[in-house]
mmCIF file of C-alpha atoms in Angstrom:
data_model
loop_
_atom_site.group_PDB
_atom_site.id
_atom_site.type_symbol
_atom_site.label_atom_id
_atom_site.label_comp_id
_atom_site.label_asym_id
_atom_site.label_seq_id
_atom_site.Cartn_x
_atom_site.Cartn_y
_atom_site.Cartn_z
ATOM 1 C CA UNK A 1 7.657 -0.902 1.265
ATOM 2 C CA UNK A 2 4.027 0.462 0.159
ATOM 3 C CA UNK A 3 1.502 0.129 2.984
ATOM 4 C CA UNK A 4 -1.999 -0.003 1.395
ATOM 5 C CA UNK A 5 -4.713 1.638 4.018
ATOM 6 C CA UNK A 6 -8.082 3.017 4.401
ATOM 7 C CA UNK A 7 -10.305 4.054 6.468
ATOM 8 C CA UNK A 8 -13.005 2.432 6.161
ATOM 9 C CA UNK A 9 -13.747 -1.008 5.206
ATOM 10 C CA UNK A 10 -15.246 -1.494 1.643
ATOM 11 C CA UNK A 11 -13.413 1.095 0.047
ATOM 12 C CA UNK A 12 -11.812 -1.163 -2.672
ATOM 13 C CA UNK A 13 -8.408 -1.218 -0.667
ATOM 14 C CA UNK A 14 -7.658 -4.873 -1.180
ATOM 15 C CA UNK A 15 -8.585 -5.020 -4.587
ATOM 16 C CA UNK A 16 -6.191 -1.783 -4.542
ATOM 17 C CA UNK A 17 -3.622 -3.888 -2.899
ATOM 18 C CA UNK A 18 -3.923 -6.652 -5.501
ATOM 19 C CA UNK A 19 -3.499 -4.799 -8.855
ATOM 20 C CA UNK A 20 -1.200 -2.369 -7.363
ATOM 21 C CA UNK A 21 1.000 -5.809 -6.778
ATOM 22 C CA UNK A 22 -0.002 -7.438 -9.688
ATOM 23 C CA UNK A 23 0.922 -4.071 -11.783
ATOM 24 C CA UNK A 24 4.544 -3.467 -10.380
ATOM 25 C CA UNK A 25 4.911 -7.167 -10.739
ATOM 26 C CA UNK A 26 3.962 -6.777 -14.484
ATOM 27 C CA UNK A 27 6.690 -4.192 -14.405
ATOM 28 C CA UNK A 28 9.706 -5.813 -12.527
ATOM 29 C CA UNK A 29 9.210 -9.361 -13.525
ATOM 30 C CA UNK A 30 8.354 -12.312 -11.624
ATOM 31 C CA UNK A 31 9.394 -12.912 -8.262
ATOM 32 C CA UNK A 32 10.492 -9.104 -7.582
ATOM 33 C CA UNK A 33 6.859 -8.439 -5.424
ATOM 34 C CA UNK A 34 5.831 -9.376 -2.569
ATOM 35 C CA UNK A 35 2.556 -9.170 -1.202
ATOM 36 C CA UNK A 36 1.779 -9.291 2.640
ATOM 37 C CA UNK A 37 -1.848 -9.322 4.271
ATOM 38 C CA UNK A 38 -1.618 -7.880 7.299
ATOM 39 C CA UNK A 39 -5.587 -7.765 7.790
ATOM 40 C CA UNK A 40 -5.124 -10.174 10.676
ATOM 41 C CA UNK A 41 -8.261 -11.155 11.214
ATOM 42 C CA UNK A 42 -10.404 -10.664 7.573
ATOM 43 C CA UNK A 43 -7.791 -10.361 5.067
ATOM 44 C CA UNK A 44 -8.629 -11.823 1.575
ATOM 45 C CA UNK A 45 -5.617 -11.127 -0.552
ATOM 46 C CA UNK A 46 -5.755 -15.125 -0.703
ATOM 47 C CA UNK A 47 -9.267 -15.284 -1.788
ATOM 48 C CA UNK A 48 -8.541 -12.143 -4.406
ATOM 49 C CA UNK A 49 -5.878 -13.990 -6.054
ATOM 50 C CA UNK A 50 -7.667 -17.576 -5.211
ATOM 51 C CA UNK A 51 -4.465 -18.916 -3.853
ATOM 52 C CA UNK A 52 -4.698 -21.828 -1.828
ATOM 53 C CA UNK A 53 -3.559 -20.121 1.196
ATOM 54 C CA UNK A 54 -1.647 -23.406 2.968
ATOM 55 C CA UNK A 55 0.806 -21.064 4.267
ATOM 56 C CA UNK A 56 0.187 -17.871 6.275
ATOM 57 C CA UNK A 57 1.978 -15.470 8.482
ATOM 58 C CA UNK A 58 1.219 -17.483 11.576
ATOM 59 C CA UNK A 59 3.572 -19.809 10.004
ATOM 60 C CA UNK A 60 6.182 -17.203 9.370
ATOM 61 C CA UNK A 61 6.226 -16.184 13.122
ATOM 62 C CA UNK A 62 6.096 -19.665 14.420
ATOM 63 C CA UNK A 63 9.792 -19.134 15.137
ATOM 64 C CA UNK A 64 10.857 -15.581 13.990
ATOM 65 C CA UNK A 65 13.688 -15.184 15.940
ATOM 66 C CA UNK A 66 14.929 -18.084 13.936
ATOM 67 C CA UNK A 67 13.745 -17.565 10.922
ATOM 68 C CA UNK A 68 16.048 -17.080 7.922
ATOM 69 C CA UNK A 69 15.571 -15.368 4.623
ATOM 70 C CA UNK A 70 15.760 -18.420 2.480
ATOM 71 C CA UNK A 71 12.923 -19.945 5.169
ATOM 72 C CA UNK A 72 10.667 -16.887 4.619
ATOM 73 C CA UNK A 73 11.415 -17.227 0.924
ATOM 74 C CA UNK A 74 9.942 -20.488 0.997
ATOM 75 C CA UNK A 75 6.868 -19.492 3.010
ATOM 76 C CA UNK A 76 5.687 -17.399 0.364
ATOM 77 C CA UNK A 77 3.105 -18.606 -2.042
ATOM 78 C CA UNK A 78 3.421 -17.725 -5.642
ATOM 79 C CA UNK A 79 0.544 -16.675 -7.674
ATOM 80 C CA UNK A 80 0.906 -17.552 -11.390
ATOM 81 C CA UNK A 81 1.503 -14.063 -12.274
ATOM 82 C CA UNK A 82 5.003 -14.213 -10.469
ATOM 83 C CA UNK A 83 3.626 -12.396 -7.640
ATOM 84 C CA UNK A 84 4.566 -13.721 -4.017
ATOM 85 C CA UNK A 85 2.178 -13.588 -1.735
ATOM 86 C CA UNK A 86 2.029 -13.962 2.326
ATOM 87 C CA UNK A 87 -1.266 -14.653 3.220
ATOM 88 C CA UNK A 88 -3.026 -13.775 6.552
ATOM 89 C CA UNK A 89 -4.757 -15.925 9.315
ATOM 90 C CA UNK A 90 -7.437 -18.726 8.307
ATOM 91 C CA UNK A 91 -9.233 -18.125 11.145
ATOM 92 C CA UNK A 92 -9.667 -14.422 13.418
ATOM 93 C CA UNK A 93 -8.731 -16.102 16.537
ATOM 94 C CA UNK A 94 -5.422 -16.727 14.658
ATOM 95 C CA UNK A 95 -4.895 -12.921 14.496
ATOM 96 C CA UNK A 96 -3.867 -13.090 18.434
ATOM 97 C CA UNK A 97 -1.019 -15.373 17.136
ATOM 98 C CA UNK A 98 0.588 -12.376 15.408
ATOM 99 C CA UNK A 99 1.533 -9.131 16.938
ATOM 100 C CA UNK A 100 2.199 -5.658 14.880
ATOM 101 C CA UNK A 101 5.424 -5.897 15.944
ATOM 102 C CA UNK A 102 5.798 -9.336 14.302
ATOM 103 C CA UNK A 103 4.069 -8.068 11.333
ATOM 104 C CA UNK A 104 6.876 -5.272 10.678
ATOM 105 C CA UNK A 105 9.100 -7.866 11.332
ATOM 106 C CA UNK A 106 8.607 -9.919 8.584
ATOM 107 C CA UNK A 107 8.046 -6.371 6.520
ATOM 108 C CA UNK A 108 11.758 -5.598 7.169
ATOM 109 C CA UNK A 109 12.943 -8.402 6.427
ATOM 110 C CA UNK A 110 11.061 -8.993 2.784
ATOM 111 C CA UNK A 111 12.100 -5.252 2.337
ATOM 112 C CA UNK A 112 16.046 -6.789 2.062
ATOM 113 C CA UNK A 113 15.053 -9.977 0.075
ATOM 114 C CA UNK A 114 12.518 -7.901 -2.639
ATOM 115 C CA UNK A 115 12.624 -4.495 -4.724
ATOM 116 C CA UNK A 116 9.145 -4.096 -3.799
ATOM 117 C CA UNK A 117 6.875 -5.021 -0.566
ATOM 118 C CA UNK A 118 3.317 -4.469 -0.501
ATOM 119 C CA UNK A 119 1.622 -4.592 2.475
ATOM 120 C CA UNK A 120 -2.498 -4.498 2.421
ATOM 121 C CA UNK A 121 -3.451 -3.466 6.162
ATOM 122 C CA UNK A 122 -6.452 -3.650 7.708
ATOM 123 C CA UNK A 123 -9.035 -0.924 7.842
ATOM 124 C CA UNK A 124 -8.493 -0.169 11.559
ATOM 125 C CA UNK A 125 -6.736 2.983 12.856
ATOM 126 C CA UNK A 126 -4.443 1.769 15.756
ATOM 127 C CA UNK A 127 -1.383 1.785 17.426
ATOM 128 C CA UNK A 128 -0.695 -1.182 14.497
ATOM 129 C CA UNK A 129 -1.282 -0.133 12.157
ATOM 130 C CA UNK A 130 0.922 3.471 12.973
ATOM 131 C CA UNK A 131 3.913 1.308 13.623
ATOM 132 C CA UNK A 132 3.778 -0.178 10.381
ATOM 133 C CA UNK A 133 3.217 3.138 8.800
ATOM 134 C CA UNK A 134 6.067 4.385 10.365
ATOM 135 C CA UNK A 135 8.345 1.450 8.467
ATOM 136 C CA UNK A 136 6.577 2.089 5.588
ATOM 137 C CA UNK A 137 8.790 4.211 2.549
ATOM 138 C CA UNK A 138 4.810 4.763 0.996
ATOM 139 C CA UNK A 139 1.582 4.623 2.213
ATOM 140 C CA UNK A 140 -1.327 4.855 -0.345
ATOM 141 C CA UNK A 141 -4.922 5.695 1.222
ATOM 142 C CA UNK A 142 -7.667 4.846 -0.342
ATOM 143 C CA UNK A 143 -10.615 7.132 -0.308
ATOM 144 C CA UNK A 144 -13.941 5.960 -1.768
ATOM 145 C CA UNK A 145 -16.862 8.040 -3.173
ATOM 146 C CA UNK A 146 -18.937 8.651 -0.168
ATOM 147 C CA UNK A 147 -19.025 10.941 2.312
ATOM 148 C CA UNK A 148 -18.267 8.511 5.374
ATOM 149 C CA UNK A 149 -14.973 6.883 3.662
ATOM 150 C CA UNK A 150 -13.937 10.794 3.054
ATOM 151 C CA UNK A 151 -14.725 11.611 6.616
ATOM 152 C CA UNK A 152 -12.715 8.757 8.397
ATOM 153 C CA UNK A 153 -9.735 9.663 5.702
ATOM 154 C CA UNK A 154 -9.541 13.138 7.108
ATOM 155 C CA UNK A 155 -9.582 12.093 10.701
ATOM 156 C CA UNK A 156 -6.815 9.497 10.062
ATOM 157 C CA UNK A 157 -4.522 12.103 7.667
ATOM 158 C CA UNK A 158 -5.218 14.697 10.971
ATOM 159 C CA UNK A 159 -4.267 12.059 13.653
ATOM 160 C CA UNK A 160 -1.243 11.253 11.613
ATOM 161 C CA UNK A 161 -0.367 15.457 10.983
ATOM 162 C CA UNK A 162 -1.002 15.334 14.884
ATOM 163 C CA UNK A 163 1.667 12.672 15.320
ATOM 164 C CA UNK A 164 4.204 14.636 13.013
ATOM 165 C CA UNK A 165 3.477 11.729 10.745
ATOM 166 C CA UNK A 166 5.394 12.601 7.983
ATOM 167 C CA UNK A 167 2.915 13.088 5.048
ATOM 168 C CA UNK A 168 5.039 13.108 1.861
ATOM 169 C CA UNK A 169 5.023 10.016 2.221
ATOM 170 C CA UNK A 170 1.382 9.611 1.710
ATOM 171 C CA UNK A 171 -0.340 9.123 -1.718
ATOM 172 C CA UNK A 172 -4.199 9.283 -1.835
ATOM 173 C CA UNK A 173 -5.879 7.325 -4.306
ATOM 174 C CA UNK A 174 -10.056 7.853 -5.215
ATOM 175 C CA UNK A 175 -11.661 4.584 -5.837
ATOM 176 C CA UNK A 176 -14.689 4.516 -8.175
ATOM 177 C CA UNK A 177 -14.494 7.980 -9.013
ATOM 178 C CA UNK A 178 -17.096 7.623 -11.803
ATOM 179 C CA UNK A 179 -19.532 6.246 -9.264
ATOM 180 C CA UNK A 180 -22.953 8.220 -9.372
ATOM 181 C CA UNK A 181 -21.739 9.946 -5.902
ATOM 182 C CA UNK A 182 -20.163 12.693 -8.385
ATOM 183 C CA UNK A 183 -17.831 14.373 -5.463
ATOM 184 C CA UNK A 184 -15.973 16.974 -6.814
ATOM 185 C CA UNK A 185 -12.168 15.663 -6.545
ATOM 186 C CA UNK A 186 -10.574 19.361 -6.162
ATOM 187 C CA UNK A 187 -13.622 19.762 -2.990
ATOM 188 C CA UNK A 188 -12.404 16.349 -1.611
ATOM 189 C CA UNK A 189 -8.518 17.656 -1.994
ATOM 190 C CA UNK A 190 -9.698 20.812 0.090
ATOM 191 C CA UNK A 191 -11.245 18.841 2.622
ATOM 192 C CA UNK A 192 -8.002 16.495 3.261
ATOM 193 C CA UNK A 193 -5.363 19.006 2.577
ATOM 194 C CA UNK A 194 -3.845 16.201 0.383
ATOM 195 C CA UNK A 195 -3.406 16.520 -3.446
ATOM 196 C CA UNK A 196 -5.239 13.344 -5.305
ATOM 197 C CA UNK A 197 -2.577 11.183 -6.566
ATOM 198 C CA UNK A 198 -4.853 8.959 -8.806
ATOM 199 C CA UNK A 199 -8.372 7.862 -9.600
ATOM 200 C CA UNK A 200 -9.466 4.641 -10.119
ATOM 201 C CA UNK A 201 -13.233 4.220 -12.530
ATOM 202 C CA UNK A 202 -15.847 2.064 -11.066
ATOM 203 C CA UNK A 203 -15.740 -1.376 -13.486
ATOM 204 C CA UNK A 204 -18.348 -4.096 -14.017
ATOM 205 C CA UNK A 205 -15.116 -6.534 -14.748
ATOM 206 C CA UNK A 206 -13.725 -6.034 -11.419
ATOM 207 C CA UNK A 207 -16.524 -8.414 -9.504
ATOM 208 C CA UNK A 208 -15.655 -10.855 -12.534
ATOM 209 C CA UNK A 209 -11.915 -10.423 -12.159
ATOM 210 C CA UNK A 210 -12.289 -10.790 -8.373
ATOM 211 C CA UNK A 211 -14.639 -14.453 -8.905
ATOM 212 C CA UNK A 212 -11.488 -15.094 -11.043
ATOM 213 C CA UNK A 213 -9.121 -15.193 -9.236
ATOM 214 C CA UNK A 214 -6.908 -12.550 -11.585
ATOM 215 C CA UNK A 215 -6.234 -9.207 -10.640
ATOM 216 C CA UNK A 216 -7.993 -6.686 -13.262
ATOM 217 C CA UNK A 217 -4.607 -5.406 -14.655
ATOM 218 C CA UNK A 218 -4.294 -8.840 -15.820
ATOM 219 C CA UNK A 219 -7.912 -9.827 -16.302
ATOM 220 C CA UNK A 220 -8.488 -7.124 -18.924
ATOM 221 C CA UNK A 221 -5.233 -4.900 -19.655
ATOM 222 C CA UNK A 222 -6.786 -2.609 -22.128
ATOM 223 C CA UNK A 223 -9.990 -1.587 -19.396
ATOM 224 C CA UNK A 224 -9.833 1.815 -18.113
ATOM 225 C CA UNK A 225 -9.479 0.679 -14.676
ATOM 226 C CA UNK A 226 -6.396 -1.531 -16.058
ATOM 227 C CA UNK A 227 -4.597 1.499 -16.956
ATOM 228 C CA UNK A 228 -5.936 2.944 -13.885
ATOM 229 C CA UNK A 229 -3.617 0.640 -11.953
ATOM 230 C CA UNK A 230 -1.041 0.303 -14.278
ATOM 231 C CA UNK A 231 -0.336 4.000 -14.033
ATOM 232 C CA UNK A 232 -0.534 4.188 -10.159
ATOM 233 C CA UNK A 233 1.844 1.817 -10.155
ATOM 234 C CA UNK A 234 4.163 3.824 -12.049
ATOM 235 C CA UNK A 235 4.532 6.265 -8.972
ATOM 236 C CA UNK A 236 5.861 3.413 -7.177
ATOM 237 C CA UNK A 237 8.528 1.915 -9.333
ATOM 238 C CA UNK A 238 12.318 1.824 -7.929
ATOM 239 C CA UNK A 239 14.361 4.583 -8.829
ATOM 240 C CA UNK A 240 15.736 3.851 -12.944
ATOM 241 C CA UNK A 241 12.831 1.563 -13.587
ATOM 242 C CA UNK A 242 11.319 2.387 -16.412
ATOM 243 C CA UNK A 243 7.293 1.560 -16.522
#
């Protein structure tokens, strides 16, 4: 299970979320990912992947106590790429129809029915989102260019060191690292006492990918941000996959 967080919104962690699912599914074949949106209230892995989203997880916890695997199987949309996707909420004032502990529910049990679960949170630091951190075996934070989305990563990688969080599990990822905000990536590793796992380039195709409908590893394989993806996913494969 890979949680996908940030935190702040508009860092890029959706599209993140998408071609990190989209690149692992490209690696395991179809119908080995799943992909949960667990941005209750504003989650657009539906609109990212322009799937139709007729079912969602309010469906899946209609009766969770009672639902089976095959059921939740058959919740799940499939995107053409082979992905499966659960999408979130229509609607905010759905979002009170789910719970976090609902949400790491249906997390555990996709974790038994798929090699690989990603989840794409939202960008709120709560009690929530913590919980399904904590059932998480990865969690990949996504730190943009700009001094605020580097700020509210440090005060969520200290409240989770304050928490005994354990951080090994963490992977940080810079998105649009060849943005004209020109950090310097070893200052930004000195400021969250985290190593930088990977970068991912700023891209003119990934608007065009998004108003697509196709994830960029798929939209243009040979782009830089393609490979970008491609090779973040490679941190990520099961043990004796080969990428």
């Amino acid at each position: 299970v890979i949680s996908v967080m940030s935190g702040k919104g508009g860092a890029g962690k959706t599209i993140t979320a998408t071609n990190l699912a989209a690149a692992l599914t490209d690696d395991l074949g179809p119908d080995r990912v799943a992909l949960v949106d667990a941005d209750l209230q504003f989650g657009d892995v539906a609109l990212m992947l322009q799937i139709d989203p007729t079912r969602t997880n309010v469906d899946a916890v209609a009766d969770l106590d009672d639902l089976s695997e095959p059921r939740l199987d058959a919740l799940l949309l499939r995107h053409e790429s082979g992905l499966r996707v659960l999408p979130a909420p229509l609607v905010p004032a759905s979002a009170d129809k789910v719970s976090p502990k609902d949400v790491v529910r249906l997390v555990e049990m996709l974790r038994a029915m798929y090699p690989v679960v990603v989840v794409d949170t939202a960008p709120i630091f709560d009690d929530g989102l913590i919980m399904l951190l904590e059932h998480s075996d990865e969690v990949l934070m996504v730190v943009d260019m700009d001094l605020p989305s580097v700020k509210n990563a440090k005060i969520a990688l200290d409240t989770l060191r304050a928490i005994s969080f354990d951080l090994s599990t963490v992977k940080v990822v810079v998105n649009r690292a060849n943005s004209k905000a020109r950090l310097d990536l070893a200052e930004l590793e000195r400021a969250l006492g985290e190593p930088i796992a990977g970068t991912i380039p700023s891209d003119r195709l990934i608007p065009q990918s998004v108003n697509e409908g196709v994830p960029a590893v798929a939209f243009s394989p040979r782009s830089k941000v393609a490979k970008a993806c491609a090779a973040l996913a490679a941190h990520f494969l099961p043990d004796g996959t080969d990428p």
